[in-house]
CSV table of C-alpha atoms and ligand atoms in Angstrom, one decimal:
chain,number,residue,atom,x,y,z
A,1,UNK,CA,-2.0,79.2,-0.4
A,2,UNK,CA,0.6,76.6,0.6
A,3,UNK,CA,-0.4,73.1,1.7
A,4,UNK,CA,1.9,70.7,2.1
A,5,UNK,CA,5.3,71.3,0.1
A,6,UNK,CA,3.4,72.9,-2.8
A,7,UNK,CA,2.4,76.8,-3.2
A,8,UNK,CA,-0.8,76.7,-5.1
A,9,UNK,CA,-2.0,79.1,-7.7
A,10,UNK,CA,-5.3,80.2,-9.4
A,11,UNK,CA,-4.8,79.7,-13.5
A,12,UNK,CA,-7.3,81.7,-15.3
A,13,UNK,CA,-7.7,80.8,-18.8
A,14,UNK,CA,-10.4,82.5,-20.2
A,15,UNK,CA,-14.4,83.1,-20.4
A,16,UNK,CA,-17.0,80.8,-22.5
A,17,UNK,CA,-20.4,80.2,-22.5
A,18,UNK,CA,-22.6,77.3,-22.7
A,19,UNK,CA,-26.4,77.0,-22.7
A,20,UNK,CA,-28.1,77.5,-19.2
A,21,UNK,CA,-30.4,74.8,-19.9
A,22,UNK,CA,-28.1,72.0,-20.2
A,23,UNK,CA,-26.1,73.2,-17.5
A,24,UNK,CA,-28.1,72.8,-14.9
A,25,UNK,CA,-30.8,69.4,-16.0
A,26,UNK,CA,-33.8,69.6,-15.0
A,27,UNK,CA,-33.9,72.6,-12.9
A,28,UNK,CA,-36.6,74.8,-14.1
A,29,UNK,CA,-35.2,78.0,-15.8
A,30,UNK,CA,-37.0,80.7,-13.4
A,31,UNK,CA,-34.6,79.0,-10.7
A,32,UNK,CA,-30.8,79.0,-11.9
A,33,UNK,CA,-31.3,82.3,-14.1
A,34,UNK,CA,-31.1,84.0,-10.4
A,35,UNK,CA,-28.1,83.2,-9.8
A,36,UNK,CA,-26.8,82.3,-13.5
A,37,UNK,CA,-28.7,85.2,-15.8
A,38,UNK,CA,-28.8,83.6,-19.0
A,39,UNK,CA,-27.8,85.9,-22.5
A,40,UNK,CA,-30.3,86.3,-25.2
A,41,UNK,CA,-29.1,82.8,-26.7
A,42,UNK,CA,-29.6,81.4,-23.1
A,43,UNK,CA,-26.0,80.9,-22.4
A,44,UNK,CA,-24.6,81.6,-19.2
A,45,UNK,CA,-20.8,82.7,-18.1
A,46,UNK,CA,-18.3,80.4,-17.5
A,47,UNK,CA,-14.8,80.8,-16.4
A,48,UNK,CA,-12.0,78.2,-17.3
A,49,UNK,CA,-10.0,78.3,-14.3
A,50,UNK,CA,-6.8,76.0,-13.6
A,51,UNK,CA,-4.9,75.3,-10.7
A,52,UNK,CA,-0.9,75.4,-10.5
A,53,UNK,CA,0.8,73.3,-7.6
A,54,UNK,CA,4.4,74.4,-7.1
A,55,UNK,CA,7.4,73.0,-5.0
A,56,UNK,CA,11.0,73.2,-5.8
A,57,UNK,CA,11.3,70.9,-8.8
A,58,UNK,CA,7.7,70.4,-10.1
A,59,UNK,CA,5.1,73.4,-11.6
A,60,UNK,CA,2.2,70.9,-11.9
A,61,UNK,CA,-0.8,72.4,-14.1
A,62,UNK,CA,-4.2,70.9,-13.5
A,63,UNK,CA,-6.4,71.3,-16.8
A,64,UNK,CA,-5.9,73.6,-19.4
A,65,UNK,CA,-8.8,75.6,-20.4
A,66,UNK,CA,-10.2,75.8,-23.8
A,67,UNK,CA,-7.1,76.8,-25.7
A,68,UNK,CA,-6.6,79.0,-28.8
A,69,UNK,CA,-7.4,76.8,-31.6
A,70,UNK,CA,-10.8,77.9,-32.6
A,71,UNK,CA,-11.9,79.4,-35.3
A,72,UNK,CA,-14.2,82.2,-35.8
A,73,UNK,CA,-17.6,80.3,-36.0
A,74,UNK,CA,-16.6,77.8,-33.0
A,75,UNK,CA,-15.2,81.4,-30.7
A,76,UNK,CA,-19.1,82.5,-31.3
A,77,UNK,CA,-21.0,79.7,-30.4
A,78,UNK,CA,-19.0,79.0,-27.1
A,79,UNK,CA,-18.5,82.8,-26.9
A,80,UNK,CA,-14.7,82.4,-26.3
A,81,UNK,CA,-13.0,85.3,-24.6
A,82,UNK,CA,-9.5,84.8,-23.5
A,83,UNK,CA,-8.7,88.8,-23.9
A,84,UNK,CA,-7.5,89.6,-20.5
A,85,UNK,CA,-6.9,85.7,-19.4
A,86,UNK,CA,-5.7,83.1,-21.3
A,87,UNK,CA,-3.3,79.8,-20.5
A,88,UNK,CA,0.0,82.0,-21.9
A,89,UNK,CA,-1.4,85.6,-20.5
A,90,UNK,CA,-2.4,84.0,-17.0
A,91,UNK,CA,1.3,81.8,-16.9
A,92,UNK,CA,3.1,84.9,-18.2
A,93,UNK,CA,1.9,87.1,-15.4
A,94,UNK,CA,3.4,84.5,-13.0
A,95,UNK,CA,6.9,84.7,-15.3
A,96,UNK,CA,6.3,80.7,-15.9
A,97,UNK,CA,7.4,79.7,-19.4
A,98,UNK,CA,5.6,76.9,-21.2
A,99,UNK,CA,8.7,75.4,-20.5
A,100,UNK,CA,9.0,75.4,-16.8
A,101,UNK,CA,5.5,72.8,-16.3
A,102,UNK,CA,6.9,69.5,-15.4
A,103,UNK,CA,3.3,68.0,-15.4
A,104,UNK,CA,0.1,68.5,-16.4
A,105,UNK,CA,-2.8,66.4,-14.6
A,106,UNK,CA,-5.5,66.7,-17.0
A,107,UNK,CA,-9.4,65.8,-15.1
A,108,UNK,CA,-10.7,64.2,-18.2
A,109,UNK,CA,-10.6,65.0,-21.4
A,110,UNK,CA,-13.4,67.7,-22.8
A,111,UNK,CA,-12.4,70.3,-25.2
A,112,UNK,CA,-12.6,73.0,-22.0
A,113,UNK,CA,-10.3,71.2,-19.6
A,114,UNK,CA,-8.0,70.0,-22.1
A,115,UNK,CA,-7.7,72.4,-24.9
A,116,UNK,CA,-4.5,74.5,-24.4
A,117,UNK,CA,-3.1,71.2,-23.9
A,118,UNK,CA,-1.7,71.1,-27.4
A,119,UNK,CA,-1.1,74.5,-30.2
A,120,UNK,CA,-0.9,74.8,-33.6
A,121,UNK,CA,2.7,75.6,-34.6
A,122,UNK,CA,4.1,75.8,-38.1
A,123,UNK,CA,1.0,73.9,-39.4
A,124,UNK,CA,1.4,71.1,-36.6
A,125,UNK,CA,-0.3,70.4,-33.5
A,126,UNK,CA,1.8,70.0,-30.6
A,127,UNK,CA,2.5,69.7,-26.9
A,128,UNK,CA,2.0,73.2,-25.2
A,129,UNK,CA,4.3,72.2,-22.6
A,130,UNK,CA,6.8,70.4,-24.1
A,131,UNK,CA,9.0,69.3,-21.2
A,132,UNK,CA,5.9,68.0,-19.4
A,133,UNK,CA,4.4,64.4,-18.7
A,134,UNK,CA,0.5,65.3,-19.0
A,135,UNK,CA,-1.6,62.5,-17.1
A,136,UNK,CA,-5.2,60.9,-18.0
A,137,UNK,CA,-7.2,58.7,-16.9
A,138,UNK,CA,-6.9,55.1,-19.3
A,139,UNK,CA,-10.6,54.8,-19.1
A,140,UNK,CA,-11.4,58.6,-19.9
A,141,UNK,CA,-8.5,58.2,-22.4
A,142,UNK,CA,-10.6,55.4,-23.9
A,143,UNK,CA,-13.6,56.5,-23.9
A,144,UNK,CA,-12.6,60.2,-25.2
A,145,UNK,CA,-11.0,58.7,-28.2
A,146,UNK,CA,-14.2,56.2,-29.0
A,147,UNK,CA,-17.1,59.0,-27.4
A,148,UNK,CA,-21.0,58.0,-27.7
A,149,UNK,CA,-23.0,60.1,-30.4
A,150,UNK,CA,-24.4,62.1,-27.6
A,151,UNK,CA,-20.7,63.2,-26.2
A,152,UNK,CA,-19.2,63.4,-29.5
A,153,UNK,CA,-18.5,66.9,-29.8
A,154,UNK,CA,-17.3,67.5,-26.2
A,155,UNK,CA,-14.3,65.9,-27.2
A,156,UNK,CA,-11.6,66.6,-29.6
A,157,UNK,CA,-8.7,64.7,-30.5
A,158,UNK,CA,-6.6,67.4,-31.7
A,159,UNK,CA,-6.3,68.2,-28.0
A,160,UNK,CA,-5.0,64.8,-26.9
A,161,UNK,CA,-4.3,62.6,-29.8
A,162,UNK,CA,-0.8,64.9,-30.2
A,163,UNK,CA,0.2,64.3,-26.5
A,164,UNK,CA,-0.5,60.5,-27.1
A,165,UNK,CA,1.4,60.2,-30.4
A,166,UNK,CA,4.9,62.3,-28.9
A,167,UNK,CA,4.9,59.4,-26.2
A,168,UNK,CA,4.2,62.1,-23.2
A,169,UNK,CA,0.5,61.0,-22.4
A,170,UNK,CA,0.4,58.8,-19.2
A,171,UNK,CA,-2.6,56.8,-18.8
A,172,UNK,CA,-3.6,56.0,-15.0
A,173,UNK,CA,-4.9,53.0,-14.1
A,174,UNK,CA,-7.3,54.1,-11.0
A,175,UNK,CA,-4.0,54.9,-9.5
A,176,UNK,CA,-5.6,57.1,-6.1
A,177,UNK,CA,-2.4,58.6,-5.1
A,178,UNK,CA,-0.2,61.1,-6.8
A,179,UNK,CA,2.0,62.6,-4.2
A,180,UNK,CA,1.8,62.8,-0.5
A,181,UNK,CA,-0.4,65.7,-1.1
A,182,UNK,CA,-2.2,64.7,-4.0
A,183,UNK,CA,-4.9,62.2,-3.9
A,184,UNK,CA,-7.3,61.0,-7.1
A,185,UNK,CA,-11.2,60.9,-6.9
A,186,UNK,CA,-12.1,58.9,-9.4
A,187,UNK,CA,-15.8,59.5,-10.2
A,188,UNK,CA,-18.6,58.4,-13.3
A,189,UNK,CA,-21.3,60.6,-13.2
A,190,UNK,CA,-20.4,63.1,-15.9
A,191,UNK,CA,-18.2,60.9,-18.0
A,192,UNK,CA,-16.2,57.9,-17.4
A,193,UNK,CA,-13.2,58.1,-14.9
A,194,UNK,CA,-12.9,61.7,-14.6
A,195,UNK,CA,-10.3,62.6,-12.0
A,196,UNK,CA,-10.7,65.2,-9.4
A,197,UNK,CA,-7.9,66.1,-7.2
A,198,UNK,CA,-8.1,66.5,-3.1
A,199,UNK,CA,-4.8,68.3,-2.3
A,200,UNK,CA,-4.8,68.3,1.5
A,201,UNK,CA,-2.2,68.5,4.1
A,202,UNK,CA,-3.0,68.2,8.0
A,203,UNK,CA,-4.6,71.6,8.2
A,204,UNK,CA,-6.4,72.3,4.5
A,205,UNK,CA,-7.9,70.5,2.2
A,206,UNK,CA,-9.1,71.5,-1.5
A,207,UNK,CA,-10.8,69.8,-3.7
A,208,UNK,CA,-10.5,70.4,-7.3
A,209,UNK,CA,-14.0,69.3,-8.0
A,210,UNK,CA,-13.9,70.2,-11.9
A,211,UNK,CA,-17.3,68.9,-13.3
A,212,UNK,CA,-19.0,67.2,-10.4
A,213,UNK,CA,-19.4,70.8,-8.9
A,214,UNK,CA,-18.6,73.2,-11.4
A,215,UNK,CA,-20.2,76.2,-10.1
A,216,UNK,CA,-21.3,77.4,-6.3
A,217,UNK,CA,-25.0,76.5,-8.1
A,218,UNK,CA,-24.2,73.1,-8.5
A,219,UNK,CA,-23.6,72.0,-4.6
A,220,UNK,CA,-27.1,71.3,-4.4
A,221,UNK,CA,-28.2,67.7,-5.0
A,222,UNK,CA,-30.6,67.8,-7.7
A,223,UNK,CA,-28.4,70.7,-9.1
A,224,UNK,CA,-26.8,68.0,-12.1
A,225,UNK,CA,-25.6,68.9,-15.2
A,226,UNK,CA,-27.6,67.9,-19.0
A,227,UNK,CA,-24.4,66.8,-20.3
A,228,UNK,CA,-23.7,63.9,-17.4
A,229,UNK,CA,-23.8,60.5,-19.2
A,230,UNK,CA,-25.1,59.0,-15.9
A,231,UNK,CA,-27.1,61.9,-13.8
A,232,UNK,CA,-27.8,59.8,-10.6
A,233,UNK,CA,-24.2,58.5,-10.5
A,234,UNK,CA,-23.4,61.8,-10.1
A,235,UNK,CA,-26.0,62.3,-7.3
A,236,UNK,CA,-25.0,59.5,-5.5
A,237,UNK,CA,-21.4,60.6,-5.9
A,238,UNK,CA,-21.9,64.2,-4.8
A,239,UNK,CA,-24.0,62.5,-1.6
A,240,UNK,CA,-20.5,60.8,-0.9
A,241,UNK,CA,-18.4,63.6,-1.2
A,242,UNK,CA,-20.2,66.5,0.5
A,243,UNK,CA,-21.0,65.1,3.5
A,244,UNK,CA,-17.2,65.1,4.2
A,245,UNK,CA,-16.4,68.5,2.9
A,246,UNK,CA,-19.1,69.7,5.5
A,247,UNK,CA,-16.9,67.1,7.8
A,248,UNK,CA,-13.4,68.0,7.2
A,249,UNK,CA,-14.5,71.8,6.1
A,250,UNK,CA,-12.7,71.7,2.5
A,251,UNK,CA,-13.0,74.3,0.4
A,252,UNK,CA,-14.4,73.1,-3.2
A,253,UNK,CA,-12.1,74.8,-5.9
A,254,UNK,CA,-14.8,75.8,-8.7
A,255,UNK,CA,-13.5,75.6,-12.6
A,256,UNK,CA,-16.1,76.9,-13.8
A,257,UNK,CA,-18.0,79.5,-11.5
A,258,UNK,CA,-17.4,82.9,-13.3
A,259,UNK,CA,-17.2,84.7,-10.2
A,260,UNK,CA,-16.2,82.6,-7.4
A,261,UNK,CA,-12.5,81.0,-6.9
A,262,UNK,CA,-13.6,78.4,-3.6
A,263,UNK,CA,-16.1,78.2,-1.0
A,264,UNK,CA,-17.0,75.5,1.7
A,265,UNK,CA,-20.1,73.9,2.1
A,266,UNK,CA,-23.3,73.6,4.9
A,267,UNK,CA,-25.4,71.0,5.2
A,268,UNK,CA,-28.9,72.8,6.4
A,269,UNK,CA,-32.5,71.7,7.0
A,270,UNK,CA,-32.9,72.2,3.4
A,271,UNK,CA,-30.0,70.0,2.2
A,272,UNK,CA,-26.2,70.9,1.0
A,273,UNK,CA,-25.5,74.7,0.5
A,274,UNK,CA,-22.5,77.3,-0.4
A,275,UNK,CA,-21.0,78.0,2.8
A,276,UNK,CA,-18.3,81.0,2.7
A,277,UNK,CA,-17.1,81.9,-0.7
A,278,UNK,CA,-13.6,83.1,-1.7
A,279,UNK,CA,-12.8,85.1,-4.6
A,280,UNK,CA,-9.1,84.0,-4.1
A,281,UNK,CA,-7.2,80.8,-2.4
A,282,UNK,CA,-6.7,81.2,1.4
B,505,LIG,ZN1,-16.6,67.9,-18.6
């Protein structure tokens, strides 16, 4: 899909699994295990998928996925499977080198947007990309290195403190513009000064919606996640957002729906729904 000057490109980075329950707050089980059937731990699939943006000087990443640096007891809990898609399979496949990303925009900083961010090479954690400027939020920066004891383990500094101490972490400042095509919605809900992106031209619009609406289940209203630090910021910002989706008919780029790439969204009698799905960018 091209929009704009850049050629984007669906990054798939791997499988996890996280528990059903906190997924979706305070939506009764016999509801979301419909459309999300649960495993015998009550996890339900998730995919890790990354967006790259392309012109003729940049490869911009967006996010990162969970990475390889997990060991064996971490792998089970999350249920980690990066066999047939991982950051260096997925970039391979497209003949990118590591070497060839000239940025990575990172949405915030939990461990399963920012974790192939950094490796472990010769003992040492470093850049993945290491000819890229990777961009944060300051505030999410901030936050992520000082978390709440309820948020602790979503992130780890292993994944960012490296970027931050080899002087290529830039911190935004609630800057809303990134490029002619590339526009920042800053949003609270979930955690503090996450960053989606709306890449949009004069015909198309996607949104990279990341955690606000991680899965086709999530466009609903009342559909907000356990994990969000402040659940009806995040309903006030999805009733924000989707109205102008519906509007401007974007198509909402999922990062975590195991199945689906993008859809658009309705807005019926019964409130915000999926619209058409996609299972690729067009
Ligand atoms: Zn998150």
């Amino acid at each position: 899909m091209q929009i704009g000057k850049y050629k984007l490109t669906v990054v798939n980075t791997g499988f996890f699994r996280l528990d059903g329950g906190a997924m979706f707050g305070i939506i009764p089980k016999n509801l979301w295990q419909k459309t999300n059937p649960p495993d015998k731990q009550n996890r339900i699939k998730l995919a890790t998928r990354n967006l790259l943006l392309e012109n003729g000087k940049r490869k911009i990443l967006i996010d990162t996925g969970m990475g390889t640096k997990w060991n064996d007891k971490a792998k089970a809990i999350y249920d980690i499977d990066q066999a047939k898609h991982s950051i260096e399979i997925s970039l391979g496949e497209l003949n990118i080198r590591p070497e060839a990303i000239t940025d990575v925009i990172l949405t915030h900083l939990h461990f399963d947007h920012t974790g192939g961010s950094t490796k472990s090479e010769n003992e040492k954690i470093v850049p993945t990309f290491p000819n890229a400027k990777y961009y944060v939020q300051k505030k999410n920066y901030k936050w992520a290195m000082n978390p709440s004891e309820r948020d602790r383990g979503s992130y780890i500094k292993e994944n960012f403190l490296p970027l931050s101490n080899e002087g290529v972490l830039k911190l935004i400042d609630g800057k809303e513009k990134f490029d002619d095509e590339i526009d920042f919605i800053i949003i609270n809900g979930h955690t503090f000064a996450q960053q989606l992106l709306k890449i949009s031209d004069s015909k198309n619009t996607v949104l990279y919606c990341c955690d606000l609406f991680p899965t086709t289940s999530h466009i609903p209203l009342p559909y907000v996640m356990g994990y969000d630090l402040q659940p009806l910021v995040t309903v006030e910002e999805k009733k924000k957002i989707l109205p102008l989706a519906v509007d401007e008919n974007w198509k909402l780029f999922f990062a975590h729906d195991p199945e689906i790439v993008c859809a658009t969204v309705v807005n019926t009698e019964k409130g915000f729904k999926v619209g058409e799905k996609f299972n690729e960018l067009r």
